[in-house]
Coordinates of C-alpha atoms in Angstrom, one line a residue:
M79 CA 3.4 -28.4 11.2
K80 CA 4.9 -25.0 11.3
I81 CA 1.8 -23.6 11.6
A82 CA 0.8 -25.7 15.0
A83 CA 4.1 -25.1 16.3
A84 CA 3.6 -21.3 15.8
T85 CA -0.1 -21.5 17.4
L86 CA 1.1 -23.2 20.3
L87 CA 4.1 -20.8 20.9
A88 CA 1.4 -18.2 21.2
V89 CA -0.8 -19.8 23.4
I90 CA 1.9 -20.5 26.0
A91 CA 3.5 -17.0 25.7
A92 CA 0.6 -15.2 26.1
P93 CA 0.4 -15.9 29.9
C94 CA 4.1 -14.2 30.4
A95 CA 2.7 -11.3 28.8
Q96 CA 1.6 -8.2 30.8
A97 CA -2.6 -8.0 29.0
Q98 CA -4.2 -4.8 28.5
S99 CA -7.8 -5.2 30.0
T100 CA -9.0 -2.0 28.2
V101 CA -9.4 -1.6 24.5
E102 CA -10.8 2.2 23.0
L103 CA -13.6 1.7 20.2
N104 CA -14.2 5.0 18.3
V105 CA -17.0 5.6 16.1
R106 CA -16.3 8.1 13.8
G107 CA -18.9 9.9 11.2
S108 CA -20.9 13.3 10.5
V109 CA -24.4 14.1 9.8
T110 CA -24.5 17.5 7.9
P111 CA -27.5 19.4 7.3
A112 CA -29.7 19.4 4.0
S113 CA -27.8 22.3 1.4
C114 CA -29.2 24.8 0.4
T115 CA -28.7 26.8 -2.5
P116 CA -29.5 30.6 -2.8
A117 CA -29.6 32.3 -6.0
L118 CA -30.0 35.9 -6.8
T119 CA -31.4 37.4 -10.2
G120 CA -29.1 39.5 -12.5
G121 CA -26.1 38.2 -11.2
G122 CA -26.8 40.3 -8.3
V123 CA -26.6 43.4 -9.6
V124 CA -28.7 46.1 -8.6
D125 CA -28.3 49.1 -10.9
F126 CA -29.6 52.3 -10.3
G127 CA -28.1 53.9 -13.3
R128 CA -27.1 57.3 -13.8
I129 CA -28.2 60.0 -11.3
S130 CA -27.9 63.8 -11.7
V131 CA -26.8 65.9 -8.9
Q132 CA -29.3 68.3 -9.5
D133 CA -31.8 65.4 -8.4
L134 CA -30.3 65.0 -5.0
S135 CA -30.5 67.4 -2.2
Q136 CA -27.5 69.5 -1.1
T137 CA -28.2 69.7 3.0
Q138 CA -29.8 66.6 3.2
R139 CA -30.1 62.9 2.9
T140 CA -31.9 61.4 -0.4
Q141 CA -34.2 58.2 -0.7
L142 CA -33.8 57.3 -4.3
K143 CA -37.0 54.8 -5.6
P144 CA -36.1 51.0 -4.6
R145 CA -35.1 48.6 -6.9
P146 CA -36.1 45.0 -6.8
I147 CA -34.2 41.9 -7.2
G148 CA -35.1 38.3 -7.0
L149 CA -34.0 35.7 -4.5
S150 CA -34.5 31.8 -4.7
I151 CA -33.4 29.3 -2.0
S152 CA -33.5 25.6 -3.1
C153 CA -32.8 22.8 -0.3
D154 CA -32.2 19.3 -0.7
A155 CA -35.0 18.5 1.8
P156 CA -37.0 20.7 3.9
T157 CA -34.5 22.5 6.2
R158 CA -34.9 25.1 9.2
F159 CA -32.5 28.0 7.9
A160 CA -32.2 31.8 8.8
L161 CA -30.3 35.0 6.7
R162 CA -28.2 37.3 7.6
M163 CA -25.6 39.3 5.5
K164 CA -22.1 40.4 5.8
D165 CA -21.4 44.4 4.6
N166 CA -18.0 44.0 2.5
R167 CA -18.0 47.8 2.1
D168 CA -17.7 47.5 6.2
G169 CA -17.5 51.7 7.9
T170 CA -18.8 53.3 4.8
A171 CA -22.5 53.2 5.5
L172 CA -23.7 56.8 6.6
V173 CA -25.2 54.8 9.5
N174 CA -23.8 52.5 12.2
S175 CA -26.0 49.8 12.1
G176 CA -26.8 45.9 11.8
I177 CA -29.5 46.5 8.8
Y178 CA -27.6 49.5 6.7
Y179 CA -24.6 48.5 4.1
G180 CA -22.0 51.0 2.9
L181 CA -22.2 52.4 -0.7
G182 CA -18.3 52.4 -0.7
L183 CA -16.4 56.1 -0.6
D184 CA -15.9 58.9 -3.0
R185 CA -12.4 60.0 -4.5
S186 CA -11.9 62.6 -1.6
G187 CA -12.9 59.4 1.0
N188 CA -16.3 60.8 2.2
R189 CA -19.1 58.2 2.2
I190 CA -21.7 58.0 -0.3
G191 CA -24.3 56.8 1.3
L192 CA -25.9 53.8 2.3
Y193 CA -28.5 50.9 1.5
E194 CA -30.8 48.1 3.1
V195 CA -32.5 45.1 1.6
Q196 CA -36.3 44.7 2.4
F197 CA -37.9 41.4 2.8
D198 CA -42.0 41.4 2.1
P199 CA -43.4 38.5 3.2
R200 CA -46.5 39.5 0.5
R201 CA -43.6 38.9 -2.1
I202 CA -42.3 35.6 -0.5
Q203 CA -43.5 32.0 -1.5
A204 CA -42.5 28.6 0.2
D205 CA -43.4 25.3 -0.9
A206 CA -47.1 24.9 -0.6
L207 CA -47.7 27.9 2.1
T208 CA -50.7 29.9 1.5
Q209 CA -48.9 32.7 3.3
V210 CA -45.4 33.3 4.8
Y211 CA -44.5 35.3 8.0
I212 CA -40.8 36.7 8.8
T213 CA -39.7 36.2 12.0
D214 CA -36.2 37.5 13.2
S215 CA -33.7 37.1 15.7
T216 CA -31.3 39.7 17.3
S217 CA -29.2 36.7 19.5
A218 CA -28.2 34.5 16.6
G219 CA -31.6 32.4 17.0
Q220 CA -31.2 31.7 21.0
G221 CA -34.8 33.7 20.7
W222 CA -37.1 34.7 18.2
H223 CA -39.6 37.8 17.8
A224 CA -43.4 36.9 16.7
A225 CA -43.8 36.0 13.0
D226 CA -45.8 38.7 11.3
L227 CA -46.5 40.6 7.9
Q228 CA -44.5 43.2 8.6
V229 CA -41.6 44.2 6.0
D230 CA -38.4 43.3 7.3
R231 CA -34.5 44.4 6.7
I232 CA -31.9 41.4 6.6
G233 CA -29.3 42.1 9.0
A234 CA -25.8 41.2 9.6
N235 CA -23.6 39.3 12.6
D236 CA -26.1 38.1 15.5
M237 CA -29.2 39.2 13.4
L238 CA -31.1 36.5 11.9
L239 CA -33.9 36.6 9.6
G240 CA -36.7 33.6 9.2
F241 CA -39.6 32.0 7.6
S242 CA -42.7 30.9 9.3
D243 CA -46.2 29.5 8.5
T244 CA -47.9 31.0 11.5
L245 CA -48.9 34.2 12.6
G246 CA -47.4 35.3 15.5
S247 CA -45.0 32.1 16.4
V248 CA -42.1 32.6 18.5
A249 CA -40.8 29.4 17.6
G250 CA -38.4 30.5 14.8
P251 CA -38.0 29.3 11.0
V252 CA -39.7 26.4 10.0
P253 CA -38.8 24.0 7.7
I254 CA -38.8 25.1 3.7
R255 CA -37.6 23.2 0.7
D256 CA -38.0 26.0 -2.0
L257 CA -38.2 29.8 -1.6
T258 CA -38.9 32.6 -3.8
A259 CA -38.9 36.5 -3.0
T260 CA -38.9 39.6 -4.5
L261 CA -36.9 41.7 -2.3
M262 CA -36.2 45.5 -2.1
V263 CA -33.1 47.4 -2.5
Q264 CA -33.4 51.0 -1.0
V265 CA -30.6 53.4 -1.4
V266 CA -29.8 56.5 0.6
V267 CA -27.1 59.2 -0.6
A268 CA -25.6 61.7 1.7
P269 CA -26.0 65.3 1.0
T270 CA -24.0 66.6 -1.8
D271 CA -22.8 69.1 0.3
S272 CA -20.8 66.4 1.9
L273 CA -19.4 64.6 -1.5
D274 CA -16.9 65.5 -3.9
T275 CA -18.7 66.1 -6.7
S276 CA -16.2 67.4 -8.9
D277 CA -16.2 63.9 -10.7
D278 CA -18.4 60.8 -11.2
I279 CA -19.8 59.3 -7.7
A280 CA -19.9 55.2 -8.4
F281 CA -21.9 53.2 -6.0
D282 CA -19.9 50.3 -4.7
G283 CA -22.2 48.6 -2.4
E284 CA -21.5 44.7 -2.2
G285 CA -22.8 42.2 0.7
T286 CA -22.7 38.8 1.0
M287 CA -26.1 37.0 2.0
E288 CA -25.5 33.5 3.7
V289 CA -27.8 30.7 4.8
V290 CA -27.6 29.7 8.3
Y291 CA -28.9 26.2 9.1
L292 CA -30.6 25.9 12.5

């Protein structure tokens, strides 16, 4: 009887209350892109060894022989992505440019030099593609340059570097699941007459490579 009375009371009382004629429905969730994991060989270290000051120009910048490093990118599923890099020694490069990165400062605060990271499409393999072409964007992916076989350099900020399966395509990167590449790191050292050579000068370049999902 208590249950019946309570139910009846609710029915009788309902017309006396101010009823709401609307109710909110919230639908929540998130869709995340397939995750991609980049890795560099050798722990990401490119060692140019010991360089004699006698092998460097006193008045001109000296370009050292490039050194290779392997890159692999593995995704959970085919994914459209591009790459960019952040200079962790920002402000120390000899040239202020989005494709050149700093080597740090010597003991007197002089800029040691710069380095760049080169991508050669002929040294890149991706999934079952017979040939990988490089495409890049200087507008954070709003537009893409025609894909080609030219050596390109990874850039910072709004500069993106991607990979295509079609020569001349301006559609941007294609979905890729697994990619491997041999990159070349090119170092340029400042003229020795602008450096403090009274002690060892240690290269201190460091950059963070980022996968950008498109």
